[in-house]
Coordinates of C-alpha atoms in Angstrom, one line a residue:
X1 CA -15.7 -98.9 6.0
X2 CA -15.4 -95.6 4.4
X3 CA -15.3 -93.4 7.7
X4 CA -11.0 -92.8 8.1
X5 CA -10.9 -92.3 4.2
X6 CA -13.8 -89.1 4.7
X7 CA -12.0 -88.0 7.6
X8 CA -8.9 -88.1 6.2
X9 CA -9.9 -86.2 3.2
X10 CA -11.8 -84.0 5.5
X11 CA -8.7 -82.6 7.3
X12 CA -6.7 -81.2 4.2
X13 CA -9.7 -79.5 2.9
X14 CA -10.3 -77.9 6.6
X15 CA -6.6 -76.8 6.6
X16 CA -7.0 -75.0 2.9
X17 CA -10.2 -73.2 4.8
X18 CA -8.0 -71.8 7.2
X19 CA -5.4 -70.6 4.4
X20 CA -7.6 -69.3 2.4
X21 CA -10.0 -67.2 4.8
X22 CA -7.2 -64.9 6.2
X23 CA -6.0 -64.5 2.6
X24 CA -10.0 -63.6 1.7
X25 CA -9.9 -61.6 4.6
X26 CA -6.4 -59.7 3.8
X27 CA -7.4 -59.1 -0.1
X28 CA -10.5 -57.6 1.0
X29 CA -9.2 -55.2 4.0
X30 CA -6.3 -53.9 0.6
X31 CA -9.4 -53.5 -1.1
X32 CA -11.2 -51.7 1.3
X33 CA -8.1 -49.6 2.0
X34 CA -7.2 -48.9 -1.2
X35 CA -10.8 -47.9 -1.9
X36 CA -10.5 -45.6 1.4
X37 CA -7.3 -44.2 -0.7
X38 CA -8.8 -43.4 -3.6
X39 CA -11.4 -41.7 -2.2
X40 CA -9.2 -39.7 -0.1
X41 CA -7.1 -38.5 -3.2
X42 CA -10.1 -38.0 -5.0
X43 CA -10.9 -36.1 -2.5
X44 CA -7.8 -34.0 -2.0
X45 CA -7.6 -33.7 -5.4
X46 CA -10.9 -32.0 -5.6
X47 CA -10.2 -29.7 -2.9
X48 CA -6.8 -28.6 -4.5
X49 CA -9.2 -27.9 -7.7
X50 CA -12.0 -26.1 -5.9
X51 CA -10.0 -25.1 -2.7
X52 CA -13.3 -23.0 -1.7
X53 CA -14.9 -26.0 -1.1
X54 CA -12.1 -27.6 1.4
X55 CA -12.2 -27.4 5.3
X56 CA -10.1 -25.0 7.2
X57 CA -8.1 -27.0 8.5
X58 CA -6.8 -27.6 5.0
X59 CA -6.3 -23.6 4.1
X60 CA -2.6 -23.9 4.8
X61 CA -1.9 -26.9 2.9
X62 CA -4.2 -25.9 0.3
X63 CA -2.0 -22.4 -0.3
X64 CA 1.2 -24.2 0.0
X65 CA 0.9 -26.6 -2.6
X66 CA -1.4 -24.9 -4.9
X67 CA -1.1 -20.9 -4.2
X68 CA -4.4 -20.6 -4.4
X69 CA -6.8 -18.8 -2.0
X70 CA -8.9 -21.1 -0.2
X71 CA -12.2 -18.3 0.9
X72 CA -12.1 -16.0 -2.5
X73 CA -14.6 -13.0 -3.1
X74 CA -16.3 -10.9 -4.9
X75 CA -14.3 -7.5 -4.8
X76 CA -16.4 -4.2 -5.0
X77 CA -15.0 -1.9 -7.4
X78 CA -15.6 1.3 -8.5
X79 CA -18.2 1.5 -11.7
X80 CA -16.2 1.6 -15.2
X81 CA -18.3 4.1 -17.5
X82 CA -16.7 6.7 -20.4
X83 CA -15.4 9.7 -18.9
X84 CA -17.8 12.5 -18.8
X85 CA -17.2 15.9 -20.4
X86 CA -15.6 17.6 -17.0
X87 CA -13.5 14.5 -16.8
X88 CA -12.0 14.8 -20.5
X89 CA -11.5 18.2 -20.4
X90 CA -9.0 17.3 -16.9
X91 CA -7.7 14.2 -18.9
X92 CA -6.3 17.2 -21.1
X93 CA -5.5 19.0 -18.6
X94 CA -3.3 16.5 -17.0
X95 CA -1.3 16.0 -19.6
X96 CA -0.6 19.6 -20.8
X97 CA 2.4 21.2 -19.9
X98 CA 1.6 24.5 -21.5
X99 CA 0.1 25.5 -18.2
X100 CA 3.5 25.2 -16.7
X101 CA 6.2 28.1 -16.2
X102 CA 8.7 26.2 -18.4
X103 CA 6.0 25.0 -20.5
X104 CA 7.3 21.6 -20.3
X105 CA 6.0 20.1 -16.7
X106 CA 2.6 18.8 -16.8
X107 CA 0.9 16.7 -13.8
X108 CA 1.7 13.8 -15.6
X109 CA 5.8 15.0 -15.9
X110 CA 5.7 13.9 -11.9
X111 CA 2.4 11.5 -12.2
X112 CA 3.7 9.0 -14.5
X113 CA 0.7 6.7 -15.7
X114 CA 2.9 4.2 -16.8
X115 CA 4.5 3.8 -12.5
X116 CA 0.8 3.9 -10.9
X117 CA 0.6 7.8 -11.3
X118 CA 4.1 7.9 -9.1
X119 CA 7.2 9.6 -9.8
X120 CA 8.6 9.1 -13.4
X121 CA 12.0 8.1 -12.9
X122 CA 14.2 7.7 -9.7
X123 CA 15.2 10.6 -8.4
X124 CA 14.8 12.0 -4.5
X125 CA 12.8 14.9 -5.8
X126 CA 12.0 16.0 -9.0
X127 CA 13.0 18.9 -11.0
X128 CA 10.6 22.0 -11.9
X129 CA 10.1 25.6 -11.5
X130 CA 10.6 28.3 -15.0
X131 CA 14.0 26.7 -15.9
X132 CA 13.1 23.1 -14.6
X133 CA 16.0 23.3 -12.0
X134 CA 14.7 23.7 -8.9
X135 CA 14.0 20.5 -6.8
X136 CA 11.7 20.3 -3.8
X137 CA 11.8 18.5 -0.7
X138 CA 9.8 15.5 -1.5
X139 CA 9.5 13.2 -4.2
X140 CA 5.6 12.8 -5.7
X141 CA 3.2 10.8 -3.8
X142 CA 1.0 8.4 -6.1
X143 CA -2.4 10.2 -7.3
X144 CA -3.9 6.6 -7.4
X145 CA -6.2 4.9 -5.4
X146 CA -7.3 8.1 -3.6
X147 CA -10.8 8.1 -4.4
X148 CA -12.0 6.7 -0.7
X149 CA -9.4 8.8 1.5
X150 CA -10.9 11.2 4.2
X151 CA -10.5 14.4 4.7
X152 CA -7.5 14.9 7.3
X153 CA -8.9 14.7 11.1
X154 CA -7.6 13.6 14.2
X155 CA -9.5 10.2 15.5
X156 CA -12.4 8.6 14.1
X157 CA -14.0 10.3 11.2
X158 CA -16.5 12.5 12.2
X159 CA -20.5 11.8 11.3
X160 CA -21.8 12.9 8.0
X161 CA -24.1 15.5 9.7
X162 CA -21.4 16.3 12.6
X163 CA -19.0 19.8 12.4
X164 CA -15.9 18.6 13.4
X165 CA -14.3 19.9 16.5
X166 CA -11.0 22.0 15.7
X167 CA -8.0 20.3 14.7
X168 CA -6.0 22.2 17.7
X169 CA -8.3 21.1 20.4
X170 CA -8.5 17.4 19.7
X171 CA -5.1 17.2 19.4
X172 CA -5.0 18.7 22.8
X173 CA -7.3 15.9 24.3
X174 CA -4.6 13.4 21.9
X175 CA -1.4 14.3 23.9
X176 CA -2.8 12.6 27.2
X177 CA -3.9 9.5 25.2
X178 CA -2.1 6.5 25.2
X179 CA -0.2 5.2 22.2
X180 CA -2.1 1.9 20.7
X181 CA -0.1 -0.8 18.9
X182 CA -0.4 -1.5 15.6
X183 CA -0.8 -5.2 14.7
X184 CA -1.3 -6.7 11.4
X185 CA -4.5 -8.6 11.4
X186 CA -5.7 -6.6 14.1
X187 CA -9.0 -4.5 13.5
X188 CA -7.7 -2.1 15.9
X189 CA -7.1 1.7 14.8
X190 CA -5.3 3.8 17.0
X191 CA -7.9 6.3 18.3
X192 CA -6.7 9.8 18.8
X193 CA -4.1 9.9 15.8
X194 CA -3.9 12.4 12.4
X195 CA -5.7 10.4 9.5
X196 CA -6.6 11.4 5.7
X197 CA -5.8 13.9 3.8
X198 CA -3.7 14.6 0.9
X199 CA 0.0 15.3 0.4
X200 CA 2.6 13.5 2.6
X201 CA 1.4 15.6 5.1
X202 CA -2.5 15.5 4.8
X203 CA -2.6 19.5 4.1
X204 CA -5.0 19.3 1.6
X205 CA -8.8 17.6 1.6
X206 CA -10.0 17.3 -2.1
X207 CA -8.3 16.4 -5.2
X208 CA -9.6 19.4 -6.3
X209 CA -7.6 21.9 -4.2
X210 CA -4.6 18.8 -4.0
X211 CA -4.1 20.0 -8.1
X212 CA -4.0 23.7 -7.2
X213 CA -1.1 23.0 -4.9
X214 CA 1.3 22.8 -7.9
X215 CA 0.2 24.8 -10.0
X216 CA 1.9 27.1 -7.9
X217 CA 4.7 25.6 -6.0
X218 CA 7.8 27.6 -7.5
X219 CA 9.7 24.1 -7.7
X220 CA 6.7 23.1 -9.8
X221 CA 4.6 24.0 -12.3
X222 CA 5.7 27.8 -10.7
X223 CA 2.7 30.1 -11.9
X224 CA 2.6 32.8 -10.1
X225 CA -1.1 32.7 -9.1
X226 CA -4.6 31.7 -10.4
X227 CA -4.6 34.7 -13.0
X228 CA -1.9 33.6 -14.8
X229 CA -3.2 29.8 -14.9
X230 CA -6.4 31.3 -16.3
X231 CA -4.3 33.2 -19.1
X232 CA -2.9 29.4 -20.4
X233 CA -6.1 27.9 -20.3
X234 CA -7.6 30.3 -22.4
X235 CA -4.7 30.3 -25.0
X236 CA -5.4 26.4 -24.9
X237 CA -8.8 26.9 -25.7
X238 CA -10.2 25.4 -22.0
X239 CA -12.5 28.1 -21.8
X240 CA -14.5 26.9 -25.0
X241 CA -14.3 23.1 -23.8
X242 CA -15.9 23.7 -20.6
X243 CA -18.5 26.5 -21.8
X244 CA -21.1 24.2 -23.1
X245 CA -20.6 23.3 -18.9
X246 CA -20.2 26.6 -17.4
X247 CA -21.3 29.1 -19.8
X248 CA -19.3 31.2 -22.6
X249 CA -18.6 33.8 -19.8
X250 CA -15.5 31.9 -18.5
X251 CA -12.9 33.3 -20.6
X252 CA -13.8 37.0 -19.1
X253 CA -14.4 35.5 -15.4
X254 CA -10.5 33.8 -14.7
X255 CA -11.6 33.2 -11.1
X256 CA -14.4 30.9 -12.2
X257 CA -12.4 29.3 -14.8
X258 CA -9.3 28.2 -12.4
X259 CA -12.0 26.7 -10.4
X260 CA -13.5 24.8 -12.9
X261 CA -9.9 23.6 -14.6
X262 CA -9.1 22.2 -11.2
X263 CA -12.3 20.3 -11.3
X264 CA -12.1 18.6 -14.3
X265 CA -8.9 17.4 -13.3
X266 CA -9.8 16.1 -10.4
X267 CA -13.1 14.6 -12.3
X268 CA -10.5 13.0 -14.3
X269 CA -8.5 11.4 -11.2
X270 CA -12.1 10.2 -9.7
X271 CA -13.7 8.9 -13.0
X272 CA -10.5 7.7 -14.9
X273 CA -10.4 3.3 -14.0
X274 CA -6.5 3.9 -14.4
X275 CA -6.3 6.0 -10.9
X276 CA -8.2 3.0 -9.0
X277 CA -8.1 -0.6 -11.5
X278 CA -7.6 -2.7 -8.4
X279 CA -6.6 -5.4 -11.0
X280 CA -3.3 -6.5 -9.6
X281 CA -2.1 -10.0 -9.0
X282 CA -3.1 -10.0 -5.9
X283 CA -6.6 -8.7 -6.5
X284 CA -7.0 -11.6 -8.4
X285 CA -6.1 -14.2 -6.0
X286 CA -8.3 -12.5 -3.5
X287 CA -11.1 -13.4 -6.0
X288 CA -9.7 -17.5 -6.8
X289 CA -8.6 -16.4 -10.4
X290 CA -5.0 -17.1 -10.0
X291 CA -2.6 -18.5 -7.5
X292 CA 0.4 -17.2 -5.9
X293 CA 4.0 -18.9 -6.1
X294 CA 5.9 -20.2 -3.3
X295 CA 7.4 -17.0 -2.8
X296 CA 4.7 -14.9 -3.1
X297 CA 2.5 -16.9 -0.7
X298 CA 5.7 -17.0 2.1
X299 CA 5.9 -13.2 1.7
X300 CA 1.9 -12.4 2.2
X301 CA 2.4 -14.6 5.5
X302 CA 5.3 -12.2 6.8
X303 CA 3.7 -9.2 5.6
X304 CA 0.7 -10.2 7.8
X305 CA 2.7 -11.9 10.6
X306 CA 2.5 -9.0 13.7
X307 CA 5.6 -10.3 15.3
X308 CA 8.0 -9.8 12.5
X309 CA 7.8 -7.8 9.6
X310 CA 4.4 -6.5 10.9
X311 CA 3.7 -4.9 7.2
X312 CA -0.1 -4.9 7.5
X313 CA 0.0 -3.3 11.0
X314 CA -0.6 -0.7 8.6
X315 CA -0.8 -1.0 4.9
X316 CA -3.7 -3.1 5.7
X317 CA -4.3 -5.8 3.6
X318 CA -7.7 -7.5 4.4
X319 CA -10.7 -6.4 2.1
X320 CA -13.2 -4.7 4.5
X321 CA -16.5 -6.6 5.1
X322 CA -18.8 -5.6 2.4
X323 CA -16.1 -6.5 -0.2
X324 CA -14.2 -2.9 -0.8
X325 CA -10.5 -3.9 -2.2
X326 CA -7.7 -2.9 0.6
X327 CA -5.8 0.2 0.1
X328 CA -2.8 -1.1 1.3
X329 CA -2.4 2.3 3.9
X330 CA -4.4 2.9 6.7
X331 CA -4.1 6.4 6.1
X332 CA -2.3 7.4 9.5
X333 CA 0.6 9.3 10.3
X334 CA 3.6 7.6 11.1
X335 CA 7.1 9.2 12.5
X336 CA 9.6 6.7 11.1
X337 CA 13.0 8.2 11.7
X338 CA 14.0 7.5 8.3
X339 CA 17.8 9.0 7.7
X340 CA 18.3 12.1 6.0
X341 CA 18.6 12.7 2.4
X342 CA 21.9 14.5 1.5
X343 CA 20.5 14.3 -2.6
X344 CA 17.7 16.4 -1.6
X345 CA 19.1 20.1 -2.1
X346 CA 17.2 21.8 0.8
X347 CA 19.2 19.3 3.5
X348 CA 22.7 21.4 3.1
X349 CA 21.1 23.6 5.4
X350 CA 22.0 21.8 8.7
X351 CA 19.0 23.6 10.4
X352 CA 16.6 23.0 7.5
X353 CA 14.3 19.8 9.1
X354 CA 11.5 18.5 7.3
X355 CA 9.3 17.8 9.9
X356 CA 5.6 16.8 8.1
X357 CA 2.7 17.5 10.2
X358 CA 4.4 20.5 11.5
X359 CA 6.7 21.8 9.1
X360 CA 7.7 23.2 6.7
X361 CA 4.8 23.3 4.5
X362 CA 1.7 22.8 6.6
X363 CA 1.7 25.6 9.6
X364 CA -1.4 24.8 11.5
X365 CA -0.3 22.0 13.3
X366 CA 3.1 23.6 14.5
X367 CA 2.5 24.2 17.9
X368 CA 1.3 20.3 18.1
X369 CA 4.7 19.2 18.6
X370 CA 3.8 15.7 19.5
X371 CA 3.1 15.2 15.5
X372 CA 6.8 16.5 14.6
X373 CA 8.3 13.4 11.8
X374 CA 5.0 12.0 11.1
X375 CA 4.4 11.6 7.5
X376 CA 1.5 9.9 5.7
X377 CA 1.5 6.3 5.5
X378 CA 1.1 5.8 1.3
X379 CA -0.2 3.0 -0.1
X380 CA 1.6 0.2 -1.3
X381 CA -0.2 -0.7 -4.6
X382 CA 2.1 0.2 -7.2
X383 CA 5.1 0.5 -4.8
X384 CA 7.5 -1.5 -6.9
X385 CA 7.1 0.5 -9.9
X386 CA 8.1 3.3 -7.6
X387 CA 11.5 3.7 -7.9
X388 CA 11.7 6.2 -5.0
X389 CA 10.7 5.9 -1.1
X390 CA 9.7 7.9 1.7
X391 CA 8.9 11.4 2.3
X392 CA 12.2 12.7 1.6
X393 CA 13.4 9.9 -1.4
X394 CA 16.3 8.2 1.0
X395 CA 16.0 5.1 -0.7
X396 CA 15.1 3.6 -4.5
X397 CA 14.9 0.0 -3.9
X398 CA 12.1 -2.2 -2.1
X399 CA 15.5 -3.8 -0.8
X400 CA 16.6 -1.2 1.0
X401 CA 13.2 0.2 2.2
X402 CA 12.8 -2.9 4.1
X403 CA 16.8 -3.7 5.2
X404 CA 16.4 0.1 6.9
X405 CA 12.6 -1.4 9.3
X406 CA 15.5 -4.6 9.6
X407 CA 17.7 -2.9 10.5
X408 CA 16.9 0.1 12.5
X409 CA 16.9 -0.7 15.9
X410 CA 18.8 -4.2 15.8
X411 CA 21.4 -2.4 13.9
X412 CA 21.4 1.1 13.5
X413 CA 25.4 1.5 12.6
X414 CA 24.0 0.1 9.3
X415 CA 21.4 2.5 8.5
X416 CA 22.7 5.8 9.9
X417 CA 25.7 8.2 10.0
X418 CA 28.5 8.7 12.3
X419 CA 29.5 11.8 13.9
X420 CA 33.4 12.9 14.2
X421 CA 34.1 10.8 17.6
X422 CA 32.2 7.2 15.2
X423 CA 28.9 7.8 17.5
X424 CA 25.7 6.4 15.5
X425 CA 23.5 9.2 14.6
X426 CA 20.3 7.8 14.9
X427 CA 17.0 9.8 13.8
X428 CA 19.4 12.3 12.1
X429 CA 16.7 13.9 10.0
X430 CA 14.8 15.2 13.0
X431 CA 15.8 17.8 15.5
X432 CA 16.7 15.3 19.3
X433 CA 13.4 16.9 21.3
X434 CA 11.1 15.4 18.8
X435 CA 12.6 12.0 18.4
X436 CA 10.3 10.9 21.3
X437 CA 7.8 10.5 18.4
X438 CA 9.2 8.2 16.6
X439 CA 7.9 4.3 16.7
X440 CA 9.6 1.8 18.7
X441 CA 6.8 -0.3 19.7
X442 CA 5.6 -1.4 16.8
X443 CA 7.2 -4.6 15.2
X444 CA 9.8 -4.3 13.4
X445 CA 10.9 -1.4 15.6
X446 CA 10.4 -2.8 19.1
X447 CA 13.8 -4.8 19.6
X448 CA 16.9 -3.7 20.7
X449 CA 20.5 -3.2 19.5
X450 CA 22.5 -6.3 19.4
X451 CA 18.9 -8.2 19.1
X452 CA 18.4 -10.7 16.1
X453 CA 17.0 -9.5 13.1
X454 CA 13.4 -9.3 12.3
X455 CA 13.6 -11.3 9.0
X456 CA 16.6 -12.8 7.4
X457 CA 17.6 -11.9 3.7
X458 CA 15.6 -15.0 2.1
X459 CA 12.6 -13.5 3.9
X460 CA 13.0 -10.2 2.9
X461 CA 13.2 -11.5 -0.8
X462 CA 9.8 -13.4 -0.2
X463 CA 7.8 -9.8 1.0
X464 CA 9.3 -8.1 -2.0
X465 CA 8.2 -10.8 -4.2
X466 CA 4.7 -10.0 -2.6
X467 CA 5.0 -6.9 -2.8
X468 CA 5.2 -7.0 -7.1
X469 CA 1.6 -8.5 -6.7
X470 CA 0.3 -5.4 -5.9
X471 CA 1.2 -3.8 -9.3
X472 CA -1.7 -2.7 -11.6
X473 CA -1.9 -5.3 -14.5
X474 CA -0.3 -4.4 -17.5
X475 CA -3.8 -3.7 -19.5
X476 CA -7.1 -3.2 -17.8
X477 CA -9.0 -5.8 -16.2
X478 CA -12.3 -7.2 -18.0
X479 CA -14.7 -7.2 -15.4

């Protein structure tokens, strides 16, 4: 009697079952999804807090929304310790201009400390000589960061044991070899090109004989030779500083004590943590203690991109493999064809050329006319506080450094003069037979007039914003 009343009450319930199970079924796939969610933000928020620990697949996102660097290390630098006596003594040194003609140029006049040991203020060349008015023919290279530079040779470095072979003859064997690229983030160095040295044009292998140089350069300091050096550093008492060193003999022995003077200073340069702090923004990213803006992370990109602005092609910018900080040069000889300086005094001579390598200053070379233009490659640490840039001073802004590698080929009407009939003049600071020399393969330099431009403005704001996170901090690092 009972049976339609069960099975009638039987249906409804039946249809709530199937309501309610795909409901069940939908609350508890959001769950799981929403589970999946969180633990892919938790996730993704761990990784953007400990970046080191993300895939690297995720490097690029990781740098574009947090700056920071996804693989950090442990940089190598050189030991901090107090100077030793030598090194005080050239601390003094450095900074005395007594031992000048004018008495008022010391090494530090032209190495300010305070622009990364670089030129003090903005000028093409600076100003010395006994009545501080005569100007040379290139503006001061930076003292810092020199402590791992080689001696100048041409190809690899020779063994620690090996003589090396005369500059002459393996530049011989380097006039048949073909030219190789440079490529940033290639490991490739070119094989039978000049390398090291000091100076823009490598002339000199030691800091020690690097400070002798102005001592006696008549736009300079302008003594008149080691003697008369040795007469100042007696009258400033050097002599009694660096007898408990040398013995009490120096004052009488003026050879011995030039030597030693030049020393110390470059003791000083060596031991002094101010010539090699490697404690620049960009240090410290390298080790995932900061993070670079948006800016500053677009213009690393570029400067390491080999197709357009090509930057680290040779101001490398990789740390090597056991952890050493990058230079920022790979301290090669470049022929640029940078435009002539009309602010530097020496150019009024129309047949005054200063060709690097070859001329006027270094004479050994001459005859190797291949090397004609080439100039060292500096580093860029410090570069921004610069003020001054290239071999010859042609430009004071990062701006225009890099509108003129822009610019050069693509656009040459904007970098160089014109002659009386509105003809470009390009490579005008180099006499025509040598401008073979000069790089067009390399990117920037290897388009072609009328061709687009390399980077556009934006981009060239973005490497110069890089480019300030290779200053030296403003106060020493705490290592």
């Amino acid at each position: 009697m009972n049976e339609p009343s069960d099975r009638a009450s039987a249906a409804p319930a039946e249809a709530r079952a199937d309501i309610v199970r795909p409901r069940l079924m939908l609350r508890r796939l959001a769950l799981a999804l929403c589970a999946v969610l969180l633990v892919l933000i938790a996730t993704g928020a761990f990784f953007l807090v400990s970046p080191r620990h993300a895939p690297v697949f995720l490097d690029r996102t990781i740098e574009d929304l947090t700056g920071a660097n996804p693989h950090p290390i442990a940089l190598m630098r050189p030991a901090v310790a107090p100077l030793s006596v030598l090194a005080s003594v050239g601390e003094r040194i450095f900074n005395d201009p007594s031992l000048s003609a004018s008495g008022r140029q010391s090494c530090a006049s032209c190495h300010s400390p305070a622009r990364g040991f670089g030129p003090p203020d903005g000028r093409s060349a600076e100003l010395g000589g006994p009545a501080m008015t005569s100007q040379g023919i290139r503006p001061p290279p930076s003292l810092a960061y020199l402590y791992r530079q080689d001696i100048f040779g041409i190809g690899p470095s020779a063994a620690e044991n090996d003589t090396p072979p005369p500059l002459d003859q393996v530049a011989a064997q380097a006039q048949s070899a073909p030219r190789t690229a440079k490529s940033a983030g290639s490991s490739t160095l070119a094989a039978l090109v000049p390398r090291g040295g000091l100076f823009w044009d490598g002339r000199e292998d030691t800091l020690m004989a690097q400070a002798n140089g102005p001592m006696m350069n008549p736009a300079e300091m302008a003594n008149t030779n080691k003697y008369q050096v040795a007469a100042k550093l007696v009258r400033a008492g050097y002599d009694k500083q660096l007898a408990p060193l040398f013995g009490a003999s120096l004052a009488s022995n003026p050879e011995m004590l030039f030597v030693e003077a030049m020393s110390a200073l470059s003791r000083y340069q060596i031991e002094a943590q101010a010539f090699h702090r490697f404690d620049s923004k960009y240090d410290l990213w390298l080790e995932g203690r900061t993070r670079l803006n948006h800016a500053e992370m677009r213009g690393l990109r570029l400067f390491n991109d080999p197709d357009r602005a090509n930057c680290a092609g040779c101001h490398l910018s990789q740390p090597s493999p056991d952890g050493l900080p990058p230079l920022f040069t790979d301290t090669e000889y470049e022929a640029l064809g940078v435009p002539r300086n009309p602010a530097i005094l020496a150019n009024r001579d129309p047949h005054f050329f200063d060709m690097g390598l070859c001329a006027p200053l270094r004479a050994d070379l001459a005859k190797q006319t291949q090397y004609c233009g080439m100039f060292l490659t500096p580093t860029l640490r410090n570069s921004a506080k610069r003020g001054v840039y290239f071999h010859n001073g042609r430009y004071h802004t990062l701006k225009q450094v890099l509108d003129f590698y822009n610019l050069r080929e693509v656009a040459p009407g904007r970098i160089y003069p014109r002659d009386a009939a509105g003809r470009v003049v390009k490579y005008d600071d180099l006499p025509t037979r040598y401008h073979a020399n000069i790089d067009t393969a390399d990117a920037p330099f290897d388009r072609k007039q009328g061709d687009k431009r390399p980077m556009t403005d934006a981009e060239i704001a973005d490497i110069i914003a890089f480019i300030h996170t290779l200053d030296d901090a403003d106060s020493p690092l705490k290592q």
